[in-house]
Amino acid sequence: MSRFVRASKYRHVFGQAAKKEHSYDNVKVSSSAWDTNLVAASASYISINWSASGGGAFAVLPLPSPFGSSTHDVPSKLPDIVPLARTHTAAVLDTAWSPANDTLVASASEDGTSLLWKVPDHLFDGWSSDAWEPQDLEPVARVDVSPKKVGQVLWHPTAANVLATASGEHLVKLWDLADPSRPRSTLNGHGDTIQSFAFNLTGTILATTCRDKKLRLFDPRTGADPVRVTEGHGGIKGTRVIWMGEHDRIATTGFSKMSDRQLSVWETGGLANVKTTTIDQSAGVIMPFWSDNGILFLAGKGDGNIRYYEYESDSLYSLAEHSTSNPQRGMCFLPRRALEVSECEIARAFKVTSNGVEPIAFIVPRRADSFQSDIYPPAPSSEPSLTAAEFFSGKTAPLNLISLENGAVFAGSDTPPAPAAISVPPPAPAPAPIPAFAPLSEPTFVPTVTKTTTIPAVRAESVPASTPLVDSPDNHGNPELEEEVERLNGELREARQKIRNLELHVEGLKANARKAAQTLMEG
């Protein structure tokens, strides 16, 4: 038996649940059977699918913290009446907060619409006073997505005011919210209900899972058919997908034909399966969450535990699990830029139970009086890299990142700025403006025929994934050489990503050309 112990700074990470007075009780969680996380979080608020009569609704509440009371001194036991977003005429199925604006949330509903809501700064002022009266929210924009239900909604990670929706028509649509009268891109090819979708780090690739048991990759700007398709998990029960940060890997959770719960890792070049692990034989859908620390969290519906694994060299190493006797109905994670770095908190989950919401902090057990840079890589910032027009015109930009030590914002491909002499909490960036909403009109679809042409293939294999980055010699004490090596490594990573994006773009063009040729032949 080997005595070798793999070195990891996250080996002893543990989950710390909030005290009862720092959680929310008397939460009227939606009873809808639709498979959703039920809760979403920004750096300031959480949204919870709510059980309400007379249509669909969700509640907005101040962010609870496991380290103390919320900023608005909201009581742990909620009153029977809280501020709700009620305009939907059928159940709310999903919500998502804008990564560029902590007060802007989108909702998806069985009524076929997606609505945008702006949380006013004064919504919870005077909550604890006897004269306080809850004020329901009103939507600031409306997107008529589908005649059928809208099951999922997702914001683009780098482009401002770009929203993706998945509907009962088995379509994913991308919208520029400055003109929501028509989708800017429509992704088809799904044979059944879309169960989940996820963007890669720069938003140039979209992965989807479907009830037809297939895993698909799309170029979201080219639209139409997928550029990669493969067989996913063998069972028909809920399947989820998550992109594994900057890695060219995606993780999926699902069920085998024998109803075993599974976790799979896939490479994105050809959608080959890298590894599939059987978790257990429970019945609840597993919700996956990725942290840029390289940690994958798994939370099963109906389970009382949260498993977490560290990803390294295409292997997942089990770290531990946080266990309680209270099963979870849904879950989400806090944006990393809002973590309590002084407490060595590397992730925070919000666990939805049958009638409550419980914050859980995942902490590296250290005694530290200064910022721990080794456990806090830069986090996605709230500053978008692109406008919606730039994104749909084909421009690509790296994700903007923020240093959790000094709040400095920089592009993902740039070298992080030197830390300040004195650590200060990251400042809250100005939220991105909400786009002007134009009145809706019936979209006009003009069919176009693309002439078939021969397109030279661009293959990512020309720079294989196994090719090492620039070798780093023993250059300690030579900062100029270290900086040059790091710059070259960054350029090589960026070149690989561009090749991957070009390959997907070319395959998308080929798919459209084949479809146009088939249409001409049938006509």
PDB file of C-alpha atoms in Angstrom, residues 235-502:
ATOM      1  CA  GLY A 235     -30.881   6.977 -18.348  1.00  0.00           C
ATOM      2  CA  ILE A 236     -33.721   9.359 -19.209  1.00  0.00           C
ATOM      3  CA  LYS A 237     -33.880  11.063 -15.800  1.00  0.00           C
ATOM      4  CA  GLY A 238     -32.500  14.557 -15.308  1.00  0.00           C
ATOM      5  CA  THR A 239     -29.056  15.310 -16.720  1.00  0.00           C
ATOM      6  CA  ARG A 240     -27.032  18.438 -15.915  1.00  0.00           C
ATOM      7  CA  VAL A 241     -23.991  20.013 -17.592  1.00  0.00           C
ATOM      8  CA  ILE A 242     -21.378  22.434 -16.283  1.00  0.00           C
ATOM      9  CA  TRP A 243     -18.284  23.901 -17.945  1.00  0.00           C
ATOM     10  CA  MET A 244     -15.094  23.294 -15.969  1.00  0.00           C
ATOM     11  CA  GLY A 245     -13.736  26.829 -16.022  1.00  0.00           C
ATOM     12  CA  GLU A 246     -10.735  27.486 -18.244  1.00  0.00           C
ATOM     13  CA  HIS A 247     -10.246  23.787 -18.989  1.00  0.00           C
ATOM     14  CA  ASP A 248     -11.409  22.318 -22.295  1.00  0.00           C
ATOM     15  CA  ARG A 249     -13.584  19.965 -20.284  1.00  0.00           C
ATOM     16  CA  ILE A 250     -17.239  19.735 -19.360  1.00  0.00           C
ATOM     17  CA  ALA A 251     -18.788  17.737 -16.546  1.00  0.00           C
ATOM     18  CA  THR A 252     -22.210  16.118 -16.681  1.00  0.00           C
ATOM     19  CA  THR A 253     -24.310  14.358 -14.075  1.00  0.00           C
ATOM     20  CA  GLY A 254     -27.017  11.876 -14.940  1.00  0.00           C
ATOM     21  CA  PHE A 255     -28.194   8.299 -14.652  1.00  0.00           C
ATOM     22  CA  SER A 256     -27.158   4.998 -16.201  1.00  0.00           C
ATOM     23  CA  LYS A 257     -29.622   2.577 -17.772  1.00  0.00           C
ATOM     24  CA  MET A 258     -29.678   0.805 -14.418  1.00  0.00           C
ATOM     25  CA  SER A 259     -30.536   4.119 -12.653  1.00  0.00           C
ATOM     26  CA  ASP A 260     -27.097   4.534 -11.064  1.00  0.00           C
ATOM     27  CA  ARG A 261     -26.201   8.191 -10.537  1.00  0.00           C
ATOM     28  CA  GLN A 262     -23.143   9.096 -12.602  1.00  0.00           C
ATOM     29  CA  LEU A 263     -20.565  11.842 -13.012  1.00  0.00           C
ATOM     30  CA  SER A 264     -18.829  12.140 -16.387  1.00  0.00           C
ATOM     31  CA  VAL A 265     -16.017  14.348 -17.699  1.00  0.00           C
ATOM     32  CA  TRP A 266     -15.799  15.043 -21.457  1.00  0.00           C
ATOM     33  CA  GLU A 267     -13.159  16.684 -23.627  1.00  0.00           C
ATOM     34  CA  THR A 268     -14.621  19.297 -25.956  1.00  0.00           C
ATOM     35  CA  GLY A 269     -12.557  18.650 -29.103  1.00  0.00           C
ATOM     36  CA  GLY A 270     -14.498  15.561 -30.148  1.00  0.00           C
ATOM     37  CA  LEU A 271     -16.759  15.109 -27.113  1.00  0.00           C
ATOM     38  CA  ALA A 272     -14.896  11.971 -26.114  1.00  0.00           C
ATOM     39  CA  ASN A 273     -15.634  10.659 -22.657  1.00  0.00           C
ATOM     40  CA  VAL A 274     -12.618  11.146 -20.383  1.00  0.00           C
ATOM     41  CA  LYS A 275     -14.006   9.491 -17.281  1.00  0.00           C
ATOM     42  CA  THR A 276     -17.321   8.264 -15.919  1.00  0.00           C
ATOM     43  CA  THR A 277     -17.773   7.549 -12.222  1.00  0.00           C
ATOM     44  CA  THR A 278     -20.726   5.898 -10.522  1.00  0.00           C
ATOM     45  CA  ILE A 279     -21.772   7.930  -7.479  1.00  0.00           C
ATOM     46  CA  ASP A 280     -24.578   5.843  -5.917  1.00  0.00           C
ATOM     47  CA  GLN A 281     -28.082   4.556  -6.626  1.00  0.00           C
ATOM     48  CA  SER A 282     -30.198   7.349  -5.147  1.00  0.00           C
ATOM     49  CA  ALA A 283     -33.067   8.806  -7.151  1.00  0.00           C
ATOM     50  CA  GLY A 284     -32.457  12.565  -6.922  1.00  0.00           C
ATOM     51  CA  VAL A 285     -30.971  14.625  -9.754  1.00  0.00           C
ATOM     52  CA  ILE A 286     -27.390  15.733  -8.996  1.00  0.00           C
ATOM     53  CA  MET A 287     -26.740  19.468  -9.320  1.00  0.00           C
ATOM     54  CA  PRO A 288     -23.094  20.206 -10.292  1.00  0.00           C
ATOM     55  CA  PHE A 289     -21.304  23.472  -9.445  1.00  0.00           C
ATOM     56  CA  TRP A 290     -17.783  24.484 -10.514  1.00  0.00           C
ATOM     57  CA  SER A 291     -15.434  26.727  -8.538  1.00  0.00           C
ATOM     58  CA  ASP A 292     -12.399  28.357 -10.169  1.00  0.00           C
ATOM     59  CA  ASN A 293     -10.296  26.861  -7.383  1.00  0.00           C
ATOM     60  CA  GLY A 294     -10.576  23.658  -9.433  1.00  0.00           C
ATOM     61  CA  ILE A 295     -13.243  22.169  -7.158  1.00  0.00           C
ATOM     62  CA  LEU A 296     -16.410  20.467  -8.392  1.00  0.00           C
ATOM     63  CA  PHE A 297     -19.345  20.395  -5.945  1.00  0.00           C
ATOM     64  CA  LEU A 298     -22.145  17.834  -6.318  1.00  0.00           C
ATOM     65  CA  ALA A 299     -25.476  18.223  -4.509  1.00  0.00           C
ATOM     66  CA  GLY A 300     -28.203  15.651  -5.059  1.00  0.00           C
ATOM     67  CA  LYS A 301     -31.846  16.567  -4.713  1.00  0.00           C
ATOM     68  CA  GLY A 302     -33.266  14.823  -1.683  1.00  0.00           C
ATOM     69  CA  ASP A 303     -29.768  14.257  -0.293  1.00  0.00           C
ATOM     70  CA  GLY A 304     -28.515  15.747   2.937  1.00  0.00           C
ATOM     71  CA  ASN A 305     -24.901  15.865   1.780  1.00  0.00           C
ATOM     72  CA  ILE A 306     -22.733  17.874  -0.602  1.00  0.00           C
ATOM     73  CA  ARG A 307     -19.759  16.071  -2.131  1.00  0.00           C
ATOM     74  CA  TYR A 308     -16.763  17.960  -3.466  1.00  0.00           C
ATOM     75  CA  TYR A 309     -13.833  16.926  -5.633  1.00  0.00           C
ATOM     76  CA  GLU A 310     -10.610  18.558  -6.765  1.00  0.00           C
ATOM     77  CA  TYR A 311      -9.889  18.357 -10.494  1.00  0.00           C
ATOM     78  CA  GLU A 312      -6.318  17.775 -11.614  1.00  0.00           C
ATOM     79  CA  SER A 313      -4.902  16.192 -14.800  1.00  0.00           C
ATOM     80  CA  ASP A 314      -8.248  14.719 -15.897  1.00  0.00           C
ATOM     81  CA  SER A 315      -8.782  13.111 -12.510  1.00  0.00           C
ATOM     82  CA  LEU A 316     -11.260  14.005  -9.779  1.00  0.00           C
ATOM     83  CA  TYR A 317      -9.962  13.508  -6.257  1.00  0.00           C
ATOM     84  CA  SER A 318     -12.573  13.272  -3.525  1.00  0.00           C
ATOM     85  CA  LEU A 319     -11.907  15.872  -0.828  1.00  0.00           C
ATOM     86  CA  ALA A 320     -14.740  15.336   1.643  1.00  0.00           C
ATOM     87  CA  GLU A 321     -18.457  15.910   1.978  1.00  0.00           C
ATOM     88  CA  HIS A 322     -20.655  18.180   4.038  1.00  0.00           C
ATOM     89  CA  SER A 323     -23.474  16.149   5.580  1.00  0.00           C
ATOM     90  CA  THR A 324     -26.652  17.105   7.382  1.00  0.00           C
ATOM     91  CA  SER A 325     -29.905  15.320   8.173  1.00  0.00           C
ATOM     92  CA  ASN A 326     -31.973  17.941   6.351  1.00  0.00           C
ATOM     93  CA  PRO A 327     -32.416  17.112   2.630  1.00  0.00           C
ATOM     94  CA  GLN A 328     -32.029  19.780  -0.024  1.00  0.00           C
ATOM     95  CA  ARG A 329     -34.589  20.622  -2.695  1.00  0.00           C
ATOM     96  CA  GLY A 330     -32.382  23.061  -4.573  1.00  0.00           C
ATOM     97  CA  MET A 331     -29.103  24.923  -4.380  1.00  0.00           C
ATOM     98  CA  CYS A 332     -26.959  27.681  -5.864  1.00  0.00           C
ATOM     99  CA  PHE A 333     -23.534  29.191  -5.169  1.00  0.00           C
ATOM    100  CA  LEU A 334     -22.476  32.758  -4.453  1.00  0.00           C
ATOM    101  CA  PRO A 335     -20.335  34.586  -7.078  1.00  0.00           C
ATOM    102  CA  ARG A 336     -16.745  34.216  -5.887  1.00  0.00           C
ATOM    103  CA  ARG A 337     -16.102  37.972  -5.901  1.00  0.00           C
ATOM    104  CA  ALA A 338     -18.459  38.287  -2.896  1.00  0.00           C
ATOM    105  CA  LEU A 339     -16.738  35.729  -0.619  1.00  0.00           C
ATOM    106  CA  GLU A 340     -15.406  36.546   2.856  1.00  0.00           C
ATOM    107  CA  VAL A 341     -11.667  36.288   2.196  1.00  0.00           C
ATOM    108  CA  SER A 342     -10.867  37.224   5.801  1.00  0.00           C
ATOM    109  CA  GLU A 343     -12.542  33.963   6.871  1.00  0.00           C
ATOM    110  CA  CYS A 344     -10.658  31.854   4.263  1.00  0.00           C
ATOM    111  CA  GLU A 345     -14.043  31.111   2.625  1.00  0.00           C
ATOM    112  CA  ILE A 346     -13.475  29.631  -0.837  1.00  0.00           C
ATOM    113  CA  ALA A 347     -17.123  28.931  -1.748  1.00  0.00           C
ATOM    114  CA  ARG A 348     -20.607  29.522  -0.361  1.00  0.00           C
ATOM    115  CA  ALA A 349     -23.704  27.486  -1.103  1.00  0.00           C
ATOM    116  CA  PHE A 350     -27.336  28.427  -0.483  1.00  0.00           C
ATOM    117  CA  LYS A 351     -29.270  25.269   0.321  1.00  0.00           C
ATOM    118  CA  VAL A 352     -33.046  25.256  -0.183  1.00  0.00           C
ATOM    119  CA  THR A 353     -34.954  22.929   2.125  1.00  0.00           C
ATOM    120  CA  SER A 354     -38.698  22.302   2.352  1.00  0.00           C
ATOM    121  CA  ASN A 355     -39.293  25.644   4.088  1.00  0.00           C
ATOM    122  CA  GLY A 356     -35.979  27.444   4.410  1.00  0.00           C
ATOM    123  CA  VAL A 357     -32.700  28.665   2.923  1.00  0.00           C
ATOM    124  CA  GLU A 358     -29.434  27.854   4.667  1.00  0.00           C
ATOM    125  CA  PRO A 359     -26.046  29.427   3.774  1.00  0.00           C
ATOM    126  CA  ILE A 360     -23.093  27.026   3.917  1.00  0.00           C
ATOM    127  CA  ALA A 361     -19.525  28.383   3.867  1.00  0.00           C
ATOM    128  CA  PHE A 362     -16.711  26.146   2.611  1.00  0.00           C
ATOM    129  CA  ILE A 363     -13.588  27.136   4.491  1.00  0.00           C
ATOM    130  CA  VAL A 364      -9.892  26.316   4.304  1.00  0.00           C
ATOM    131  CA  PRO A 365      -8.849  25.885   7.960  1.00  0.00           C
ATOM    132  CA  ARG A 366      -6.025  28.405   8.343  1.00  0.00           C
ATOM    133  CA  ARG A 367      -4.934  31.009  10.826  1.00  0.00           C
ATOM    134  CA  ALA A 368      -4.047  33.942   8.639  1.00  0.00           C
ATOM    135  CA  ASP A 369      -3.841  37.662   9.238  1.00  0.00           C
ATOM    136  CA  SER A 370      -3.160  38.500   5.593  1.00  0.00           C
ATOM    137  CA  PHE A 371      -4.640  37.689   2.193  1.00  0.00           C
ATOM    138  CA  GLN A 372      -4.097  34.045   1.175  1.00  0.00           C
ATOM    139  CA  SER A 373      -3.275  34.392  -2.523  1.00  0.00           C
ATOM    140  CA  ASP A 374      -2.696  30.657  -3.066  1.00  0.00           C
ATOM    141  CA  ILE A 375      -6.360  29.799  -2.400  1.00  0.00           C
ATOM    142  CA  TYR A 376      -7.883  32.851  -4.100  1.00  0.00           C
ATOM    143  CA  PRO A 377      -7.319  32.924  -7.860  1.00  0.00           C
ATOM    144  CA  PRO A 378      -8.878  35.962  -9.595  1.00  0.00           C
ATOM    145  CA  ALA A 379     -12.666  35.755  -9.840  1.00  0.00           C
ATOM    146  CA  PRO A 380     -15.003  36.781 -12.688  1.00  0.00           C
ATOM    147  CA  SER A 381     -15.744  40.480 -12.291  1.00  0.00           C
ATOM    148  CA  SER A 382     -19.011  42.327 -12.862  1.00  0.00           C
ATOM    149  CA  GLU A 383     -17.587  44.285 -15.815  1.00  0.00           C
ATOM    150  CA  PRO A 384     -18.612  42.828 -19.200  1.00  0.00           C
ATOM    151  CA  SER A 385     -15.944  42.367 -21.861  1.00  0.00           C
ATOM    152  CA  LEU A 386     -18.218  42.968 -24.845  1.00  0.00           C
ATOM    153  CA  THR A 387     -21.417  44.698 -25.853  1.00  0.00           C
ATOM    154  CA  ALA A 388     -24.208  42.584 -27.278  1.00  0.00           C
ATOM    155  CA  ALA A 389     -23.595  44.078 -30.733  1.00  0.00           C
ATOM    156  CA  GLU A 390     -19.907  43.165 -30.587  1.00  0.00           C
ATOM    157  CA  PHE A 391     -20.679  39.608 -29.546  1.00  0.00           C
ATOM    158  CA  PHE A 392     -23.223  38.946 -32.296  1.00  0.00           C
ATOM    159  CA  SER A 393     -20.903  40.525 -34.887  1.00  0.00           C
ATOM    160  CA  GLY A 394     -18.360  37.807 -34.094  1.00  0.00           C
ATOM    161  CA  LYS A 395     -15.981  39.513 -31.679  1.00  0.00           C
ATOM    162  CA  THR A 396     -14.497  37.452 -28.853  1.00  0.00           C
ATOM    163  CA  ALA A 397     -12.918  38.776 -25.662  1.00  0.00           C
ATOM    164  CA  PRO A 398     -11.587  37.101 -22.528  1.00  0.00           C
ATOM    165  CA  LEU A 399     -13.541  37.266 -19.312  1.00  0.00           C
ATOM    166  CA  ASN A 400     -12.743  40.268 -17.119  1.00  0.00           C
ATOM    167  CA  LEU A 401     -11.370  39.172 -13.753  1.00  0.00           C
ATOM    168  CA  ILE A 402     -11.093  40.846 -10.367  1.00  0.00           C
ATOM    169  CA  SER A 403      -8.387  40.421  -7.772  1.00  0.00           C
ATOM    170  CA  LEU A 404      -9.934  39.395  -4.458  1.00  0.00           C
ATOM    171  CA  GLU A 405      -7.033  41.085  -2.680  1.00  0.00           C
ATOM    172  CA  ASN A 406      -7.290  44.652  -3.932  1.00  0.00           C
ATOM    173  CA  GLY A 407     -10.324  44.766  -6.257  1.00  0.00           C
ATOM    174  CA  ALA A 408      -8.276  45.470  -9.407  1.00  0.00           C
ATOM    175  CA  VAL A 409     -10.058  44.441 -12.625  1.00  0.00           C
ATOM    176  CA  PHE A 410      -8.131  43.093 -15.617  1.00  0.00           C
ATOM    177  CA  ALA A 411      -8.732  41.011 -18.738  1.00  0.00           C
ATOM    178  CA  GLY A 412      -8.374  37.270 -18.309  1.00  0.00           C
ATOM    179  CA  SER A 413      -5.417  37.065 -20.696  1.00  0.00           C
ATOM    180  CA  ASP A 414      -3.519  39.866 -18.930  1.00  0.00           C
ATOM    181  CA  THR A 415      -1.104  39.542 -16.045  1.00  0.00           C
ATOM    182  CA  PRO A 416      -2.829  40.468 -12.761  1.00  0.00           C
ATOM    183  CA  PRO A 417      -1.742  43.827 -11.352  1.00  0.00           C
ATOM    184  CA  ALA A 418       0.701  43.859  -8.464  1.00  0.00           C
ATOM    185  CA  PRO A 419      -1.102  43.763  -5.102  1.00  0.00           C
ATOM    186  CA  ALA A 420      -1.448  46.929  -3.133  1.00  0.00           C
ATOM    187  CA  ALA A 421       0.654  47.430  -0.023  1.00  0.00           C
ATOM    188  CA  ILE A 422      -2.473  47.325   2.150  1.00  0.00           C
ATOM    189  CA  SER A 423      -5.292  44.889   1.431  1.00  0.00           C
ATOM    190  CA  VAL A 424      -8.723  46.445   1.100  1.00  0.00           C
ATOM    191  CA  PRO A 425     -12.088  44.826   0.334  1.00  0.00           C
ATOM    192  CA  PRO A 426     -12.933  44.750  -3.388  1.00  0.00           C
ATOM    193  CA  PRO A 427     -14.990  47.831  -4.319  1.00  0.00           C
ATOM    194  CA  ALA A 428     -18.425  47.300  -5.744  1.00  0.00           C
ATOM    195  CA  PRO A 429     -18.206  48.134  -9.483  1.00  0.00           C
ATOM    196  CA  ALA A 430     -20.928  50.265 -11.004  1.00  0.00           C
ATOM    197  CA  PRO A 431     -23.657  47.979 -12.350  1.00  0.00           C
ATOM    198  CA  ALA A 432     -24.112  47.715 -16.076  1.00  0.00           C
ATOM    199  CA  PRO A 433     -27.040  49.820 -17.345  1.00  0.00           C
ATOM    200  CA  ILE A 434     -30.255  48.073 -18.216  1.00  0.00           C
ATOM    201  CA  PRO A 435     -30.911  48.303 -21.958  1.00  0.00           C
ATOM    202  CA  ALA A 436     -33.759  50.442 -23.211  1.00  0.00           C
ATOM    203  CA  PHE A 437     -36.726  48.213 -23.878  1.00  0.00           C
ATOM    204  CA  ALA A 438     -38.382  48.533 -27.243  1.00  0.00           C
ATOM    205  CA  PRO A 439     -42.071  47.635 -27.746  1.00  0.00           C
ATOM    206  CA  LEU A 440     -42.546  44.097 -28.954  1.00  0.00           C
ATOM    207  CA  SER A 441     -43.502  43.392 -32.514  1.00  0.00           C
ATOM    208  CA  GLU A 442     -44.057  40.195 -34.423  1.00  0.00           C
ATOM    209  CA  PRO A 443     -40.694  38.869 -35.624  1.00  0.00           C
ATOM    210  CA  THR A 444     -40.254  38.547 -39.368  1.00  0.00           C
ATOM    211  CA  PHE A 445     -38.313  35.524 -40.564  1.00  0.00           C
ATOM    212  CA  VAL A 446     -36.718  35.849 -43.985  1.00  0.00           C
ATOM    213  CA  PRO A 447     -35.382  32.526 -45.289  1.00  0.00           C
ATOM    214  CA  THR A 448     -31.906  32.725 -46.734  1.00  0.00           C
ATOM    215  CA  VAL A 449     -29.982  30.278 -48.880  1.00  0.00           C
ATOM    216  CA  THR A 450     -26.262  30.020 -48.448  1.00  0.00           C
ATOM    217  CA  LYS A 451     -24.219  28.912 -51.408  1.00  0.00           C
ATOM    218  CA  THR A 452     -22.255  25.750 -50.662  1.00  0.00           C
ATOM    219  CA  THR A 453     -18.533  26.339 -50.635  1.00  0.00           C
ATOM    220  CA  THR A 454     -15.514  24.308 -49.675  1.00  0.00           C
ATOM    221  CA  ILE A 455     -14.172  25.502 -46.377  1.00  0.00           C
ATOM    222  CA  PRO A 456     -10.692  24.470 -45.286  1.00  0.00           C
ATOM    223  CA  ALA A 457     -10.887  22.675 -41.941  1.00  0.00           C
ATOM    224  CA  VAL A 458      -9.099  24.133 -38.987  1.00  0.00           C
ATOM    225  CA  ARG A 459      -8.223  21.445 -36.451  1.00  0.00           C
ATOM    226  CA  ALA A 460      -7.397  21.966 -32.832  1.00  0.00           C
ATOM    227  CA  GLU A 461      -5.279  18.819 -33.090  1.00  0.00           C
ATOM    228  CA  SER A 462      -2.632  21.002 -34.741  1.00  0.00           C
ATOM    229  CA  VAL A 463      -1.869  22.100 -31.210  1.00  0.00           C
ATOM    230  CA  PRO A 464      -2.571  18.904 -29.220  1.00  0.00           C
ATOM    231  CA  ALA A 465      -3.830  19.173 -25.686  1.00  0.00           C
ATOM    232  CA  SER A 466      -0.904  17.118 -24.493  1.00  0.00           C
ATOM    233  CA  THR A 467       1.617  19.606 -25.838  1.00  0.00           C
ATOM    234  CA  PRO A 468       3.345  21.141 -22.833  1.00  0.00           C
ATOM    235  CA  LEU A 469       3.379  24.851 -22.332  1.00  0.00           C
ATOM    236  CA  VAL A 470       6.643  26.727 -22.463  1.00  0.00           C
ATOM    237  CA  ASP A 471       9.099  24.921 -20.234  1.00  0.00           C
ATOM    238  CA  SER A 472       9.866  26.798 -17.064  1.00  0.00           C
ATOM    239  CA  PRO A 473      13.534  26.341 -16.166  1.00  0.00           C
ATOM    240  CA  ASP A 474      14.928  26.896 -12.737  1.00  0.00           C
ATOM    241  CA  ASN A 475      14.696  30.645 -13.000  1.00  0.00           C
ATOM    242  CA  HIS A 476      14.041  31.591  -9.419  1.00  0.00           C
ATOM    243  CA  GLY A 477      15.622  34.938  -8.758  1.00  0.00           C
ATOM    244  CA  ASN A 478      15.216  36.011 -12.392  1.00  0.00           C
ATOM    245  CA  PRO A 479      11.898  37.872 -12.490  1.00  0.00           C
ATOM    246  CA  GLU A 480      12.337  38.998 -16.124  1.00  0.00           C
ATOM    247  CA  LEU A 481      12.687  35.407 -17.325  1.00  0.00           C
ATOM    248  CA  GLU A 482       9.760  34.271 -15.175  1.00  0.00           C
ATOM    249  CA  GLU A 483       7.595  37.055 -16.609  1.00  0.00           C
ATOM    250  CA  GLU A 484       8.570  36.122 -20.180  1.00  0.00           C
ATOM    251  CA  VAL A 485       7.757  32.444 -19.593  1.00  0.00           C
ATOM    252  CA  GLU A 486       4.367  33.367 -18.106  1.00  0.00           C
ATOM    253  CA  ARG A 487       3.617  35.653 -21.070  1.00  0.00           C
ATOM    254  CA  LEU A 488       4.452  32.915 -23.578  1.00  0.00           C
ATOM    255  CA  ASN A 489       2.334  30.415 -21.668  1.00  0.00           C
ATOM    256  CA  GLY A 490      -0.587  32.836 -21.781  1.00  0.00           C
ATOM    257  CA  GLU A 491      -0.183  33.376 -25.542  1.00  0.00           C
ATOM    258  CA  LEU A 492      -0.113  29.628 -26.150  1.00  0.00           C
ATOM    259  CA  ARG A 493      -3.275  29.063 -24.121  1.00  0.00           C
ATOM    260  CA  GLU A 494      -5.001  31.864 -26.005  1.00  0.00           C
ATOM    261  CA  ALA A 495      -3.889  30.403 -29.365  1.00  0.00           C
ATOM    262  CA  ARG A 496      -5.316  27.007 -28.436  1.00  0.00           C
ATOM    263  CA  GLN A 497      -8.632  28.584 -27.491  1.00  0.00           C
ATOM    264  CA  LYS A 498      -8.774  30.519 -30.789  1.00  0.00           C
ATOM    265  CA  ILE A 499      -8.114  27.331 -32.755  1.00  0.00           C
ATOM    266  CA  ARG A 500     -10.893  25.561 -30.864  1.00  0.00           C
ATOM    267  CA  ASN A 501     -13.317  28.415 -31.551  1.00  0.00           C
ATOM    268  CA  LEU A 502     -12.378  28.505 -35.264  1.00  0.00           C
TER     269      LEU A 502
END
